[in-house]
PDB file of C-alpha atoms in Angstrom:
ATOM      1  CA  UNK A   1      13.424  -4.448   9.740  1.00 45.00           C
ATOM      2  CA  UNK A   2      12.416  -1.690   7.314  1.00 45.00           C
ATOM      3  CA  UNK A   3      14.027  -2.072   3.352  1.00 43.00           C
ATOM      4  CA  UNK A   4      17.276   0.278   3.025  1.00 63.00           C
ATOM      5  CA  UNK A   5      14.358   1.718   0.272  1.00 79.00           C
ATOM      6  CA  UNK A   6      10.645   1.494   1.247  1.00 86.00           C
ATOM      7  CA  UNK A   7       8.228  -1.115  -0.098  1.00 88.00           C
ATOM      8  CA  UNK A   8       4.941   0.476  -0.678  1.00 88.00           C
ATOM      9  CA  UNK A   9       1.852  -0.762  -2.018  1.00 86.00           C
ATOM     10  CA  UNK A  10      -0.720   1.975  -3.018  1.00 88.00           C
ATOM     11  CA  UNK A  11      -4.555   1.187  -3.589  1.00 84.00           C
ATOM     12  CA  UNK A  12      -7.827   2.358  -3.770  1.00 77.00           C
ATOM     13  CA  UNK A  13      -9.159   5.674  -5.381  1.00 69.00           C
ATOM     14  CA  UNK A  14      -9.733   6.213  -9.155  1.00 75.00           C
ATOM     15  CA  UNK A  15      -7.348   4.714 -11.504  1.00 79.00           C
ATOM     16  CA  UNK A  16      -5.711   8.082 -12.861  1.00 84.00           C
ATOM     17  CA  UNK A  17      -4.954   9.582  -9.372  1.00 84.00           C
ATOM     18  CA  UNK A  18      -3.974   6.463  -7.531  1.00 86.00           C
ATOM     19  CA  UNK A  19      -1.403   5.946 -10.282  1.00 90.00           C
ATOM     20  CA  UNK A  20      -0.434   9.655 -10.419  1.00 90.00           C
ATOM     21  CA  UNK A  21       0.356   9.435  -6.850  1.00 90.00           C
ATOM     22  CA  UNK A  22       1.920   5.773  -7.290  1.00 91.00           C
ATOM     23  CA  UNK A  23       4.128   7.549  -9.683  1.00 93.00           C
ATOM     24  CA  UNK A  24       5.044  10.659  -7.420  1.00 92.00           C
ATOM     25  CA  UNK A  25       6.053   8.525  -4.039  1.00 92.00           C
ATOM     26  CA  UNK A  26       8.329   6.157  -6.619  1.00 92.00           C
ATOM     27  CA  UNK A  27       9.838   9.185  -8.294  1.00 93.00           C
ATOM     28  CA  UNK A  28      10.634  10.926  -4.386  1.00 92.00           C
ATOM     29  CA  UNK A  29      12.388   7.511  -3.122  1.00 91.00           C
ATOM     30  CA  UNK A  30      13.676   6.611  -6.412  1.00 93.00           C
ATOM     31  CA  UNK A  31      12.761   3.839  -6.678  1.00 93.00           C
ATOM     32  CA  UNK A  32      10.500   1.308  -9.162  1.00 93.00           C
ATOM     33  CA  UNK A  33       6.932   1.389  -9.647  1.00 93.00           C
ATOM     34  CA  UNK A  34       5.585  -1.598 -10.543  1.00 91.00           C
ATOM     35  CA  UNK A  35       1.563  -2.421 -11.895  1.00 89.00           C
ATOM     36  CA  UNK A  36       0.240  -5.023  -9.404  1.00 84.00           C
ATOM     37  CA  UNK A  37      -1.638  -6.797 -12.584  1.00 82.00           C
ATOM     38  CA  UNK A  38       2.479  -7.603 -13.532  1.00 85.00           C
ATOM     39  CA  UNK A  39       3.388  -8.958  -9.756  1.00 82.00           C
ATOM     40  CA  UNK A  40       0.716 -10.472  -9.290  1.00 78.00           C
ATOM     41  CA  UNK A  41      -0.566 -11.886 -12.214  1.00 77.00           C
ATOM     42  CA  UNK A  42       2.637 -12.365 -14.439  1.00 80.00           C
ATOM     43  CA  UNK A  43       4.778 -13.084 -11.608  1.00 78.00           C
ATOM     44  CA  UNK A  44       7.104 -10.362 -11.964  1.00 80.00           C
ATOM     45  CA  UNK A  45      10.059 -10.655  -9.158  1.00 81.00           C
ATOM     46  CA  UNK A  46      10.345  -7.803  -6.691  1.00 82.00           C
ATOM     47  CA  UNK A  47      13.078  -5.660  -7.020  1.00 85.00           C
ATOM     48  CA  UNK A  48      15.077  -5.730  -3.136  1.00 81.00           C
ATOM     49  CA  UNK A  49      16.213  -2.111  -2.902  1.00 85.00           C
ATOM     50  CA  UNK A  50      12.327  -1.216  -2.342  1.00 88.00           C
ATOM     51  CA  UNK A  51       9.543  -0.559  -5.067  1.00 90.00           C
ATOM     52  CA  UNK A  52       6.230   0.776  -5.204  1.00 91.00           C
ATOM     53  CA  UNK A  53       3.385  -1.045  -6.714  1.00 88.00           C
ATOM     54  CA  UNK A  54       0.080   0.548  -8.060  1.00 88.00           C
ATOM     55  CA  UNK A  55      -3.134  -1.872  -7.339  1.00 83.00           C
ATOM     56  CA  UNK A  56      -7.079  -1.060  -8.100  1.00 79.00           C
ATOM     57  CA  UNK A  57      -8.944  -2.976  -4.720  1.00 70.00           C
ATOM     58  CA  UNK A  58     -10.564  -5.221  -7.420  1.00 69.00           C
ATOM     59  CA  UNK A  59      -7.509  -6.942  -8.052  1.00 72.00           C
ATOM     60  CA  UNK A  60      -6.821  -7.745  -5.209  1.00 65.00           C
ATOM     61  CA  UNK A  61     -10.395  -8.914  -4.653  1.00 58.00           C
ATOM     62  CA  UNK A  62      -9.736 -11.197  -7.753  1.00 60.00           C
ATOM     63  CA  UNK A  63      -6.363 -12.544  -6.851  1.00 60.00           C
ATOM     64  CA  UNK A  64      -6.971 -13.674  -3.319  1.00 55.00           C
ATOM     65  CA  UNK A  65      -9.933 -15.015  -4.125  1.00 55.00           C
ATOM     66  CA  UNK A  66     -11.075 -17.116  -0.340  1.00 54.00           C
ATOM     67  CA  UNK A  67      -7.437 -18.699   0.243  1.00 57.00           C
ATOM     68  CA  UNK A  68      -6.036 -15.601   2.602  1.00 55.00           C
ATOM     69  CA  UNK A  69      -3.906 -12.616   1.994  1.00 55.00           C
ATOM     70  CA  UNK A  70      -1.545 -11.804  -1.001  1.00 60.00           C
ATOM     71  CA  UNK A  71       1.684 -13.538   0.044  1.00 57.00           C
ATOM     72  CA  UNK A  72       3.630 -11.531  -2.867  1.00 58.00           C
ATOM     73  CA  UNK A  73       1.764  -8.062  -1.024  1.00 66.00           C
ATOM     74  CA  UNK A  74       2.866  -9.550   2.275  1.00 64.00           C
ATOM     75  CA  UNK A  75       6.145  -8.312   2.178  1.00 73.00           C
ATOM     76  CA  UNK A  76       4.967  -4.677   1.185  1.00 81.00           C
ATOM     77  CA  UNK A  77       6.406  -2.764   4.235  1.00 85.00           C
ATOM     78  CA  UNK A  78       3.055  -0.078   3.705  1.00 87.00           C
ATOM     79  CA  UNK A  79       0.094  -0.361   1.920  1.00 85.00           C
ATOM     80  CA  UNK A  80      -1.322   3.217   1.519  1.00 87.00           C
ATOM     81  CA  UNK A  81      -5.037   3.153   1.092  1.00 86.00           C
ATOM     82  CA  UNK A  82      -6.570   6.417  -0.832  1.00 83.00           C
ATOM     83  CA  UNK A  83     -10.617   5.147  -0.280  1.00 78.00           C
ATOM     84  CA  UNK A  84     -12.820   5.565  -2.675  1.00 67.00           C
ATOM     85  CA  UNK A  85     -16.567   7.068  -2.316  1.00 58.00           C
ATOM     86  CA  UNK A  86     -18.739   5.465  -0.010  1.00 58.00           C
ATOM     87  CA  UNK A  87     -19.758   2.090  -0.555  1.00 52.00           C
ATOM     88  CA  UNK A  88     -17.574   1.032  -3.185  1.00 54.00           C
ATOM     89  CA  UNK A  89     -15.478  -2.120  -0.932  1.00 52.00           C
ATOM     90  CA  UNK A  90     -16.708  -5.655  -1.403  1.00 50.00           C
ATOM     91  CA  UNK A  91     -16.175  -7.976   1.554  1.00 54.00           C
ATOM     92  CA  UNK A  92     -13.428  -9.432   0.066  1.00 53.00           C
ATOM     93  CA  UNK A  93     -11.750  -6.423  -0.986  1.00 60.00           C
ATOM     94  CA  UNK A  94     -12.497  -5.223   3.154  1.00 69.00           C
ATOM     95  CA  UNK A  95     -11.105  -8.545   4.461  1.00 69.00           C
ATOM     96  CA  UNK A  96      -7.597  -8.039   2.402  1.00 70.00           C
ATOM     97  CA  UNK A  97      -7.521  -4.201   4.134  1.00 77.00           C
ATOM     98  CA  UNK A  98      -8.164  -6.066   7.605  1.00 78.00           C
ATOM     99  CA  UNK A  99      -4.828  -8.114   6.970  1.00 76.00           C
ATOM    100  CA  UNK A 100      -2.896  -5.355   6.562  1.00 79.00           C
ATOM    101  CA  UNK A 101      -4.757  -3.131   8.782  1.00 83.00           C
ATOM    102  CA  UNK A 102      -3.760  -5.905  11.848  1.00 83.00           C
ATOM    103  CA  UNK A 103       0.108  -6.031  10.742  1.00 80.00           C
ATOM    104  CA  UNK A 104       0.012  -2.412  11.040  1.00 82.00           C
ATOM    105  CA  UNK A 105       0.657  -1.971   7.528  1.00 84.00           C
ATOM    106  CA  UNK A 106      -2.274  -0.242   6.617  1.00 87.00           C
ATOM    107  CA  UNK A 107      -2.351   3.538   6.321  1.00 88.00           C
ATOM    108  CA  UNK A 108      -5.408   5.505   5.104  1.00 87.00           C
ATOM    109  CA  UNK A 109      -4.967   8.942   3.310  1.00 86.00           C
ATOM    110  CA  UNK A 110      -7.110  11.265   1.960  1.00 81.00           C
ATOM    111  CA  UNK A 111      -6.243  11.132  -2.352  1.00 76.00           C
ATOM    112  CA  UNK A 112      -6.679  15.270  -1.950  1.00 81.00           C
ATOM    113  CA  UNK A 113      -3.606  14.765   0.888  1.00 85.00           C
ATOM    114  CA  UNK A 114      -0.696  16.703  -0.790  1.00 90.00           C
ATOM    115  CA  UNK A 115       2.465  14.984  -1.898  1.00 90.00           C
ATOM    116  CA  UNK A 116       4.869  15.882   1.003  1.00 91.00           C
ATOM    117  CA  UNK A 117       2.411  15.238   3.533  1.00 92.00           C
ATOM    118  CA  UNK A 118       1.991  11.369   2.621  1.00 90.00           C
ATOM    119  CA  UNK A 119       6.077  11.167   2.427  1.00 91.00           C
ATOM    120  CA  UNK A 120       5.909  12.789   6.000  1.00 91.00           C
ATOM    121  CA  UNK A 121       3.349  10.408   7.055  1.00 89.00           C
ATOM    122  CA  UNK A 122       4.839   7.560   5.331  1.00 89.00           C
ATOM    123  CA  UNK A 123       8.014   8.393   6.591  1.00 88.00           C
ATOM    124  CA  UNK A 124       6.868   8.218  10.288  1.00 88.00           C
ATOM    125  CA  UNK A 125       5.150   5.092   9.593  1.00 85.00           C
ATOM    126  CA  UNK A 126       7.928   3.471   8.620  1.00 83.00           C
ATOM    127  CA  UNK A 127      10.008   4.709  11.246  1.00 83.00           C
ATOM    128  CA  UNK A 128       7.380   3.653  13.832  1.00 73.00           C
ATOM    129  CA  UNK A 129       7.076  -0.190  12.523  1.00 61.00           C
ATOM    130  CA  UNK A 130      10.405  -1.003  14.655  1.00 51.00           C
ATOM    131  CA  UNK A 131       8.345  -0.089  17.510  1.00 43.00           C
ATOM    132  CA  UNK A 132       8.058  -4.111  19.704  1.00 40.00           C
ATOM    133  CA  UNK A 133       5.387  -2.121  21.181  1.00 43.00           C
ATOM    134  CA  UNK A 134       4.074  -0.648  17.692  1.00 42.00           C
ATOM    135  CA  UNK A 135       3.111   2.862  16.835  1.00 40.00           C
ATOM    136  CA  UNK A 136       0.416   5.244  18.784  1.00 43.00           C
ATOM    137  CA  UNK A 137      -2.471   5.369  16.835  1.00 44.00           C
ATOM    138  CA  UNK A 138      -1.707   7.643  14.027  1.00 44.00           C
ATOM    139  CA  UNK A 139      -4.027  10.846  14.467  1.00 44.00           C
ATOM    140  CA  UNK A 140      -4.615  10.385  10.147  1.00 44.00           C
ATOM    141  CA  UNK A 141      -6.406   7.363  10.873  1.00 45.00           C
ATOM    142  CA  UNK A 142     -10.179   6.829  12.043  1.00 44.00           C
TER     143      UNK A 142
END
């Protein structure tokens, strides 16, 4: 069951637009943004009324390291992926976005995407997790 308040993880992209936007989806379901360096590093507890947290992919590289997905992340309801140029991924950094990616967590966005097209999408993706037959494949997605 989907959070009263969505929990969203956003990652990937440069650091000053994947923040702006990190800022921008908390501010339109008012509700926190946290840094991922604070929940994941300093242990920071996780509000329950939803939250969003801003990650760079190397962190998450760093943290789960070869011992499996990001059990704070694992809760995350979305992770929203903005990709970065071409070839920029590690392994490890692809292997996290496969975890998510087979929960059906995963949803990739342009960074260029405008504001109230990501809450629409976002929105729907949400709405489609209760699915016990899961969502179509999104048309957004490759």
């Amino acid at each position: 069951m989907v959070a009263a308040a969505p929990r969203v993880v956003v990652i990937g992209a440069g650091e000053g637009v994947r923040r702006a936007r990190a800022a921008r989806l908390a501010g339109h379901y008012t509700i926190p943004l946290l840094r991922a360096v604070d929940v994941l590093i300093k242990r920071q507890p996780l509000p329950t009324d939803g939250y969003v947290i801003d990650s760079p992919p190397q962190l998450l590289d760093r943290v789960a390291g070869t011992g499996g997905p990001l059990p704070v992340l694992a809760f995350a309801d979305l992770v929203v992926l903005l990709p970065e140029p071409a070839g920029c991924t590690t392994e490890e950094i692809s292997r996290v976005l496969r975890y998510y990616d087979a929960r059906g967590a995963l949803l990739t966005v342009g960074a260029d995407l405008p504001d109230d097209e990501i809450i629409l999408v976002i929105d729907a993706a949400l709405r489609g997790r209760g699915d016990p037959e899961g969502p179509p494949r999104p048309p957004w997605r490759p």
